Coordinates of C-alpha atoms and ligand atoms in Angstrom, one line a residue:
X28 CA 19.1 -34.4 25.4
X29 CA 22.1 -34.4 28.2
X30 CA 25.1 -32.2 28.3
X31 CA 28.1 -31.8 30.2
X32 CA 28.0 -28.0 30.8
X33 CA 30.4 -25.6 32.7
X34 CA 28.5 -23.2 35.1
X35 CA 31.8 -21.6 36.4
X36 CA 35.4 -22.2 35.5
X37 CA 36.8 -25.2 38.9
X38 CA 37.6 -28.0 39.1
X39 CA 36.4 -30.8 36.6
X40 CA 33.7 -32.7 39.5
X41 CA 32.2 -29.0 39.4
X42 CA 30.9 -29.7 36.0
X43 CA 27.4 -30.2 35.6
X44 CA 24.7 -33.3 33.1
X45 CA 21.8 -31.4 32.3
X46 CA 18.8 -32.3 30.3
X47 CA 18.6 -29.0 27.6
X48 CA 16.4 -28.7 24.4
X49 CA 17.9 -30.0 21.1
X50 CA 19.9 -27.6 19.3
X51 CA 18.4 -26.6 16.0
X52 CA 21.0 -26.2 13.1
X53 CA 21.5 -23.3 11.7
X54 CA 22.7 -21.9 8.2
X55 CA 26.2 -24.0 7.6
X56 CA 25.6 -26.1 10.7
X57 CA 24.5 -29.4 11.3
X58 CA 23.4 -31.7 14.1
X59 CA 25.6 -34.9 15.1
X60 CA 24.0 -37.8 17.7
X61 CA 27.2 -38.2 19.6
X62 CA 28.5 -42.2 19.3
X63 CA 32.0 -41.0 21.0
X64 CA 33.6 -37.7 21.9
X65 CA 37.1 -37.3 22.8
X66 CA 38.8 -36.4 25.7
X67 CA 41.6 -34.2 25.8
X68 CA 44.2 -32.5 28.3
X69 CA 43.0 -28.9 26.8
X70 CA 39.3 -29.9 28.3
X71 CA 40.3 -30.5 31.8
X72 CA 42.4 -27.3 31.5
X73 CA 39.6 -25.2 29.9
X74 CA 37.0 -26.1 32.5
X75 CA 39.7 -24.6 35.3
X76 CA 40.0 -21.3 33.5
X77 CA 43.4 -22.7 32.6
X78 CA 43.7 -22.3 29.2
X79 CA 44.8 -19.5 26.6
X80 CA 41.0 -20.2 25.5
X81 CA 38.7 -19.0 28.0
X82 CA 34.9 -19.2 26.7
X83 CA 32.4 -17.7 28.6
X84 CA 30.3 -20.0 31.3
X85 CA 27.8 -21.4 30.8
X86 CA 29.4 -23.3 27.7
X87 CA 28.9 -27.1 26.8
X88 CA 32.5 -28.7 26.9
X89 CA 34.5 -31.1 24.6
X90 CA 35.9 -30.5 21.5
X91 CA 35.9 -33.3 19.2
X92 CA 33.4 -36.2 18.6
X93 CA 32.3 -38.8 16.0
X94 CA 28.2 -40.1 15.2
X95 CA 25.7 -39.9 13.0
X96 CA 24.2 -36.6 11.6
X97 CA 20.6 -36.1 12.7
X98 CA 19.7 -32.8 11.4
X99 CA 21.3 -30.3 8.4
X100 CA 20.4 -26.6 8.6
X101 CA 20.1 -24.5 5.3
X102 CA 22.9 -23.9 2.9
X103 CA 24.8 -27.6 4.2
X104 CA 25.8 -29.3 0.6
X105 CA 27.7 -33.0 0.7
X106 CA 25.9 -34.7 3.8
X107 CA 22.8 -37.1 4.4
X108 CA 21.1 -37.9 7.3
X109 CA 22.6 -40.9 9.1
X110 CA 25.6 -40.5 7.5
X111 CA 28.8 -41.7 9.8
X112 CA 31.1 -38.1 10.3
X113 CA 33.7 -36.5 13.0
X114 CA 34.3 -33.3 13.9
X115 CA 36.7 -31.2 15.5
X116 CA 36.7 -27.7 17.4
X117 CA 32.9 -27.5 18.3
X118 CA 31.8 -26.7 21.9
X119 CA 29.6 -28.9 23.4
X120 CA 30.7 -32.6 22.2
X121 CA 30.4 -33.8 26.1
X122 CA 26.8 -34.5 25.0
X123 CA 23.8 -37.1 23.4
X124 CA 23.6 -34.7 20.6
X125 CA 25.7 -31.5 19.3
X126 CA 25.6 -28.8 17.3
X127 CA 28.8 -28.4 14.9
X128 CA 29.3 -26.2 11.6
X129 CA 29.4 -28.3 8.6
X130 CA 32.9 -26.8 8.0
X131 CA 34.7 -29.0 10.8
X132 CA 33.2 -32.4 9.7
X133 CA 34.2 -35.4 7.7
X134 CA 33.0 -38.4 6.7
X135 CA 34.2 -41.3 9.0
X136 CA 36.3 -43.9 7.0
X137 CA 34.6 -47.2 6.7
X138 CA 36.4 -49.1 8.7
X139 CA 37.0 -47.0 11.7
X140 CA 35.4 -47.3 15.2
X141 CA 33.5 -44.1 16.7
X142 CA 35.5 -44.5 19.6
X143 CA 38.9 -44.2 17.5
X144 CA 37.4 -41.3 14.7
X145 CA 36.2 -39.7 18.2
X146 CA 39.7 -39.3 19.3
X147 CA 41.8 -38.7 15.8
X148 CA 41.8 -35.3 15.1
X149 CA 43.6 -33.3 17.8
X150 CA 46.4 -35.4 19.1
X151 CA 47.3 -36.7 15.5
X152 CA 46.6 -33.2 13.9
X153 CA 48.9 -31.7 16.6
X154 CA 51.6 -34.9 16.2
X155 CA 51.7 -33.7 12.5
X156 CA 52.0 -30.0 12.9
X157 CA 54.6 -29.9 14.9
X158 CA 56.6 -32.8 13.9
X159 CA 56.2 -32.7 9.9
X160 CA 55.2 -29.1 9.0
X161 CA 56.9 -27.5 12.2
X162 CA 59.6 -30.1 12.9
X163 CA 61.0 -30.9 9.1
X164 CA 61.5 -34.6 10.4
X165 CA 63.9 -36.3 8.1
X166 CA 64.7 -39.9 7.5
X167 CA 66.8 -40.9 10.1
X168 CA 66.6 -38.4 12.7
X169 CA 66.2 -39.2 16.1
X170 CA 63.1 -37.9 17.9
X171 CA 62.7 -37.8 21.6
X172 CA 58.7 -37.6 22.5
X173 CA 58.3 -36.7 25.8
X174 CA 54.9 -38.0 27.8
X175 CA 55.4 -40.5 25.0
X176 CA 52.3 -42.7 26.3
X177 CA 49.8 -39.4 26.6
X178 CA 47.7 -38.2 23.6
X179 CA 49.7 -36.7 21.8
X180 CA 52.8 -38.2 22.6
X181 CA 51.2 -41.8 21.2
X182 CA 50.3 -40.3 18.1
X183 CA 53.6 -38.2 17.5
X184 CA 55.3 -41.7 18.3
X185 CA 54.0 -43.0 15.4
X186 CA 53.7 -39.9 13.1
X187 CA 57.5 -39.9 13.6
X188 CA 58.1 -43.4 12.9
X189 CA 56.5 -42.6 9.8
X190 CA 58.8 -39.8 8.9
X191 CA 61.4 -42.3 9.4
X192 CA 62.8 -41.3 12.6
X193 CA 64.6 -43.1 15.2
X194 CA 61.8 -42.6 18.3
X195 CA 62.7 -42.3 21.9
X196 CA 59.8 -42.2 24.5
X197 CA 60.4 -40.7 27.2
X198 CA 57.5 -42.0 30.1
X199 CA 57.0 -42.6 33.8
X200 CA 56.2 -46.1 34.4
X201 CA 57.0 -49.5 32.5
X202 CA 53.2 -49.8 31.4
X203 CA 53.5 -46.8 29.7
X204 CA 56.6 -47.4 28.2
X205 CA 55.2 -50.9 26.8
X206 CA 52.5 -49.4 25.1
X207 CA 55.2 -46.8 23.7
X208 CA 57.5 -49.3 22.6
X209 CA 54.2 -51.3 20.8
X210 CA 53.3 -48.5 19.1
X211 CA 56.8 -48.4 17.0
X212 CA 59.2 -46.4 19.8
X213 CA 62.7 -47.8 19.5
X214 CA 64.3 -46.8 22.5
X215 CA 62.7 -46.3 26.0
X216 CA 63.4 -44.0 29.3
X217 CA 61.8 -44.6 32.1
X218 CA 62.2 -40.5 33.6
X219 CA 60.5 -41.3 36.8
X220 CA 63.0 -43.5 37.7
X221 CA 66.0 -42.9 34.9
X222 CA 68.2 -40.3 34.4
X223 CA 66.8 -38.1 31.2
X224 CA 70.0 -36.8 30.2
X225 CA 72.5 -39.6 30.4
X226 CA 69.9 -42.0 29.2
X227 CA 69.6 -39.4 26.1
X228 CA 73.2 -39.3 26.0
X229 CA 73.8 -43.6 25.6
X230 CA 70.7 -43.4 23.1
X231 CA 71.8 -40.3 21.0
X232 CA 75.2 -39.4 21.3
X233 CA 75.5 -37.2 18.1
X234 CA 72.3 -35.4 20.3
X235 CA 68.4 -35.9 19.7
X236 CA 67.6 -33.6 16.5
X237 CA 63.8 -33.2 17.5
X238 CA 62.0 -32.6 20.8
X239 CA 58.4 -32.6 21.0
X240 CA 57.5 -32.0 24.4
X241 CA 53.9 -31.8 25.4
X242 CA 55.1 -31.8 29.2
X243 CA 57.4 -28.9 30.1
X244 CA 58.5 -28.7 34.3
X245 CA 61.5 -30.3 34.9
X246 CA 62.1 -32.7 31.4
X247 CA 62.5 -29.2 29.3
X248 CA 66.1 -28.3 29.9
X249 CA 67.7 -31.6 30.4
X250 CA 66.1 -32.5 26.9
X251 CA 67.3 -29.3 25.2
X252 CA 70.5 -30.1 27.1
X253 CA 70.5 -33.4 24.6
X254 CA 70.0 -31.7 21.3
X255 CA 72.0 -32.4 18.5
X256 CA 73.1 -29.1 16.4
X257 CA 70.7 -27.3 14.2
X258 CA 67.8 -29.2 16.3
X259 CA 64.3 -28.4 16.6
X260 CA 62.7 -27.8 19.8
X261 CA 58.5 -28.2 19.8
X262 CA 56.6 -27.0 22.7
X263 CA 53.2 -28.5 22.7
X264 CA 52.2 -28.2 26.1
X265 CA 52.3 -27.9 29.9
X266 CA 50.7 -31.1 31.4
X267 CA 53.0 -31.3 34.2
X268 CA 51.7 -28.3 35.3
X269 CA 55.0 -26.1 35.1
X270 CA 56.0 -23.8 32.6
X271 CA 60.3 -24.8 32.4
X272 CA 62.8 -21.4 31.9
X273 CA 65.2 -22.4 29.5
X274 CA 68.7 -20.6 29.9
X275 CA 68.8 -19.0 26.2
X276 CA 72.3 -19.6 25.7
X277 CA 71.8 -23.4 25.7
X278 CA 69.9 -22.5 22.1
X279 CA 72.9 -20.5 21.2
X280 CA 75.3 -23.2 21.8
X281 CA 73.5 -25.7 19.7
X282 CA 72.3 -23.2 17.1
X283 CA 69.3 -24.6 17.5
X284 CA 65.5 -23.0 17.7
X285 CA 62.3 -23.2 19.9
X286 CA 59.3 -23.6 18.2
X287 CA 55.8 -22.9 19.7
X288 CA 52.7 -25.5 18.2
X289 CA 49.1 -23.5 18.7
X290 CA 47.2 -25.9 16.6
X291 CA 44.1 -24.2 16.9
X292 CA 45.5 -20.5 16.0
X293 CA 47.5 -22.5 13.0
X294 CA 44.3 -23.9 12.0
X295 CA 41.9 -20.5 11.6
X296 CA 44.7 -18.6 10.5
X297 CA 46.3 -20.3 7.9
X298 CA 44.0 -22.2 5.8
X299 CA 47.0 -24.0 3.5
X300 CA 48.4 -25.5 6.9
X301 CA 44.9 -26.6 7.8
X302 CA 44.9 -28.7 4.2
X303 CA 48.4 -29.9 4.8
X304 CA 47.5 -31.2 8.1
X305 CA 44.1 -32.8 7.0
X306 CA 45.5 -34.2 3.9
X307 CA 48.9 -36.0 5.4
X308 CA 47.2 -37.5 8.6
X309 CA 44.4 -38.7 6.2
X310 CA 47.7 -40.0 4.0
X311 CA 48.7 -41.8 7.4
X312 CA 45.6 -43.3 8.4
X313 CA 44.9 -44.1 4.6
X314 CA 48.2 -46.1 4.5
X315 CA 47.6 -47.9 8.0
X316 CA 50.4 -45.6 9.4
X317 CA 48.1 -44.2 12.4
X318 CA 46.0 -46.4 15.0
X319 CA 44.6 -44.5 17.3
X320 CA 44.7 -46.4 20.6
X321 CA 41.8 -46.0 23.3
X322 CA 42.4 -47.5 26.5
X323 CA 38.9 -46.2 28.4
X324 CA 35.5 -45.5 27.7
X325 CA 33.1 -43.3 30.4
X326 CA 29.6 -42.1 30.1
X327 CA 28.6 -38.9 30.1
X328 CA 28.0 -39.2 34.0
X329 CA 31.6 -39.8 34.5
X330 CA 32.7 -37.1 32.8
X331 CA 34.8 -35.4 35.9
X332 CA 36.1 -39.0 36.7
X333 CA 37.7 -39.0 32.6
X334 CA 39.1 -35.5 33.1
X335 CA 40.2 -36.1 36.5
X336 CA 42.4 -39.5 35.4
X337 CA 43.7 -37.3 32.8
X338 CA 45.2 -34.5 35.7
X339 CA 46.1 -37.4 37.8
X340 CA 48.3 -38.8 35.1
X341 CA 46.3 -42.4 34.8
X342 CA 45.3 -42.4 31.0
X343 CA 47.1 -44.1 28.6
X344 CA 46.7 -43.2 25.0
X345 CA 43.3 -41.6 24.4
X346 CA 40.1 -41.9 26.5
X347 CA 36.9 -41.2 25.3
X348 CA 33.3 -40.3 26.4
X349 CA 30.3 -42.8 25.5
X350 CA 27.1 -40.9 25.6
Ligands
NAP27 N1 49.8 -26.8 21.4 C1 48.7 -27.4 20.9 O1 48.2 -27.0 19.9 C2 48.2 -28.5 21.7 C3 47.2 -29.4 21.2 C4 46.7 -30.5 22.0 C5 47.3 -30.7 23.3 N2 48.2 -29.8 23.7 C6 48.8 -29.9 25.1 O2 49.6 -31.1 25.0 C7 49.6 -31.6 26.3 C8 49.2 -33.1 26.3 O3 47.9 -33.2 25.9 P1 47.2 -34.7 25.8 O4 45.8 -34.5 25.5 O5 48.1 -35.6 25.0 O6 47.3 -35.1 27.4 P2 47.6 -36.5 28.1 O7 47.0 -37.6 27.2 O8 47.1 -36.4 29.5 O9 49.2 -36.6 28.1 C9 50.0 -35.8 28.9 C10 51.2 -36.6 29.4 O10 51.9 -35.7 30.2 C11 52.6 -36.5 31.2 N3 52.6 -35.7 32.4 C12 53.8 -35.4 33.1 N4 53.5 -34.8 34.2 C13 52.1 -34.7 34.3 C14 51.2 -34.1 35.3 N5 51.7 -33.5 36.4 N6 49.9 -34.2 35.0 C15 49.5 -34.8 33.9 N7 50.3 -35.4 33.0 C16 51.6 -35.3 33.2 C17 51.9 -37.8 31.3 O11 52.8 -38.8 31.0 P3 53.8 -39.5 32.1 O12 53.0 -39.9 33.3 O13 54.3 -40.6 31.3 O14 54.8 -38.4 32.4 C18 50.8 -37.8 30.3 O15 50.7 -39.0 29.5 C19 48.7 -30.8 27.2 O16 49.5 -29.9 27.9 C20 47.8 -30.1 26.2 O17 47.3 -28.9 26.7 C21 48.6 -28.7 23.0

C-alpha cells in the first residue's frame, strides 16, 4: 500500500509516497481502506517541526480519515468488515490503508460523503470546544470568527449560528467572505482591505462578546480591542504565522479573559469533555446544523501541493486527500 511519510521534519514537498507492507491490527486496533483523509493546518505545521506535537521521523502523516474497515485485531467488539467508519487522531491517514485504534472510530452516518466524514472531526470538534464548552455562547451574543473561511473558522461559523449568535467573519478576500456569509455569517469584514476595528466598532457597538481566533499576528489586539465587557477571548491558533503580544491591561479594562483551546490535550485528559464534544457535534450534524464544506480533492501524490495551498492561504473550507 502507499503512504505519505515524513523522513525529516521541512518543508511539506520534502514529504515522501512510498509503497510499505500493510499494517496488521493489533489488540484494540483496526484497519481502515482510506476513501478520504482530511487535511488540516496542524499537518502542514507538524511536518515542519512546527508544532507543540513533534513525533519522531520517520512517521506516516495525517490525522483524520473516513473508509471502510478492512481488518479487526483481537479484543475489537462493535465493528464488521466493510463497515463505513471515521476516525480521528491516528498517524498515518495520508495513506491507501491505516492503522487506527478501535477507540477513535465511528460509524459514518448514512447519508454522509467520505469526503465530508473525512473532514468533520477536528475543525467541528475544535468549533465546539472552544465556542460552546470554552466560550459559554449564549443566545444573542455576537461572535467575531476570525479566518472565518478556513477550517475551523467555517465550522465555528456555523457552530455559533447554532448557539444563536450574531456571527461576524472576519476574511481576506470577497470569495471567502461569500462562502462565510453562505454558511449563516451575518455581518462581513473584508481585513485585507477593511479596517478590523472600526468595522467591529459599526457591527458591535456594545463590543463583540466572543473571539475565536485561529489566526493570531496582527487581527489579535485590534479584536480584543473590540470586546464587549465580561468577553471571552479563544485562541485556537497561529496560521498567520505570528504569535500577537497582547498588552494585559486591555483584559483588565474589559474584565474580560483569554482562553487557550488544545483540543487534543482536552481530549486525552478529560474524558467527560471528550463525550460532551462527540455528543453535541453529533447533536449538530444530527439536526442538519453542520455541513461540512469541501472545496478540493488531491491524491495522495499531491499531497505537498494540499499542504502547501493550505500555508499559501488558497483553501477555502476543508480540503481533503483522495487515495
Ligand atoms: N487549538 C487547537 O486545538 C487547534 C485545532 C485545530 C486547528 N488549530 C489551529 O487553528 C488554525 C486554523 O487551522 P485550519 O485547519 O482551520 O487552517 P486553515 O483552513 O488553513 O484556516 C486558517 C485561516 O487562517 C487565515 N490566515 C491568515 N493569515 C494566514 C497565513 N499567513 N497563512 C495561512 N493562513 C492564514 C486564512 O484565512 P484568510 O486568508 O481569510 O485570512 C485561513 O483560512 C491553525 O493555526 C491550526 O494550527 C488549533
Amino acid at each position: 500500500m502507499r503512504a505519505i511519510v515524513c523522513k525529516h521534519y521541512g518543508p511539506p514537498q520534502s514529504l515522501v509516497l512510498e509503497e510499505l507492507p500493510e499494517p496488521v491490527p493489533g489488540p484494540g486496533q483496526l484497519v481502515v481502506e482510506v476513501r478520504a483523509a482530511g487535511v488540516n493546518f496542524p499537518d502542514a505545521l507538524v511536518v515542519q517541526g512546527k508544532h507543540q506535537y513533534r513525533p519522531v521521523p520517520p512517521f506516516g502523516v495525517g490525522c483524520e480519515l473516513a473508509g471502510t474497515i478492512k481488518a479487526l485485531g483481537p479484543r475489537v467488539g462493535g465493528f464488521s468488515i466493510g463497515q463505513r467508519v471515521y476516525a480521528q487522531g491516528s498517524h498515518g491517514a495520508f495513506a491507501e490503508v491505516a492503522l487506527v485504534d478501535a477507540d477513535a472510530v465511528r460509524p459514518m452516518p448514512d447519508d454522509l460523503s467520505f469526503e465530508a466524514a473525512a473532514g468533520l472531526s477536528i475543525t467541528y470538534n475544535t468549533a465546539y470546544y472552544s465556542l460552546v464548552i470554552l466560550g459559554r455562547v449564549s443566545p444573542g451574543e455576537t461572535v467575531l470568527v476570525l479566518g472565518g473561511a478556513g477550517g475551523v473558522g467555517l465550522a465555528a461559523i456555523e457552530v455559533a449560528k447554532a448557539c444563536g449568535a450574531r456571527v461576524v467573519a472576519a476574511a481576506s478576500n470577497p470569495e471567502k467572505l461569500a462562502v462565510c456569509a453562505a454558511a449563516g455569517a451575518d455581518m462581513l469584514i473584508n481585513y485585507s482591505a477593511e479596517n478590523l476595528r472600526e468595522r467591529l466598532r459599526h457591527f458591535a457597538p456594545q463590543g463583540v462578546n466572543v473571539v475565536l481566533d485561529p489566526v493570531g499576528g496582527a487581527y489579535a489586539e485590534p479584536s480584543l480591542r473590540a470586546m464587549a465587557w465580561q468577553g471571552r477571548y479563544l485562541v485556537v491558533g497561529f496560521a498567520a504565522g505570528e504569535i500577537p503580544k497582547i498588552p494585559l491591561n486591555l483584559v483588565l479594562l474589559k474584565g474580560c479573559s483569554v482562553t487557550g483551546v488544545f483540543l487534543g490535550e482536552a481530549l486525552s485528559r478529560e474524558p467527560e469533555t471528550a463525550r460532551a464534544i462527540e455528543t453535541g457535534v453529533g447533536e449538530l450534524m444530527a439536526a442538519g446544523k453542520i455541513r461540512p464544506y469541501v472545496s478540493a480533492r488531491y491524491p495522495l501524490e499531491r499531497t505537498a501541493d494540499a499542504l502547501n495551498d493550505l500555508l499559501m492561504r488558497r483553501v477555502i473550507g476543508k480540503i481533503v486527500i483522495t487515495p
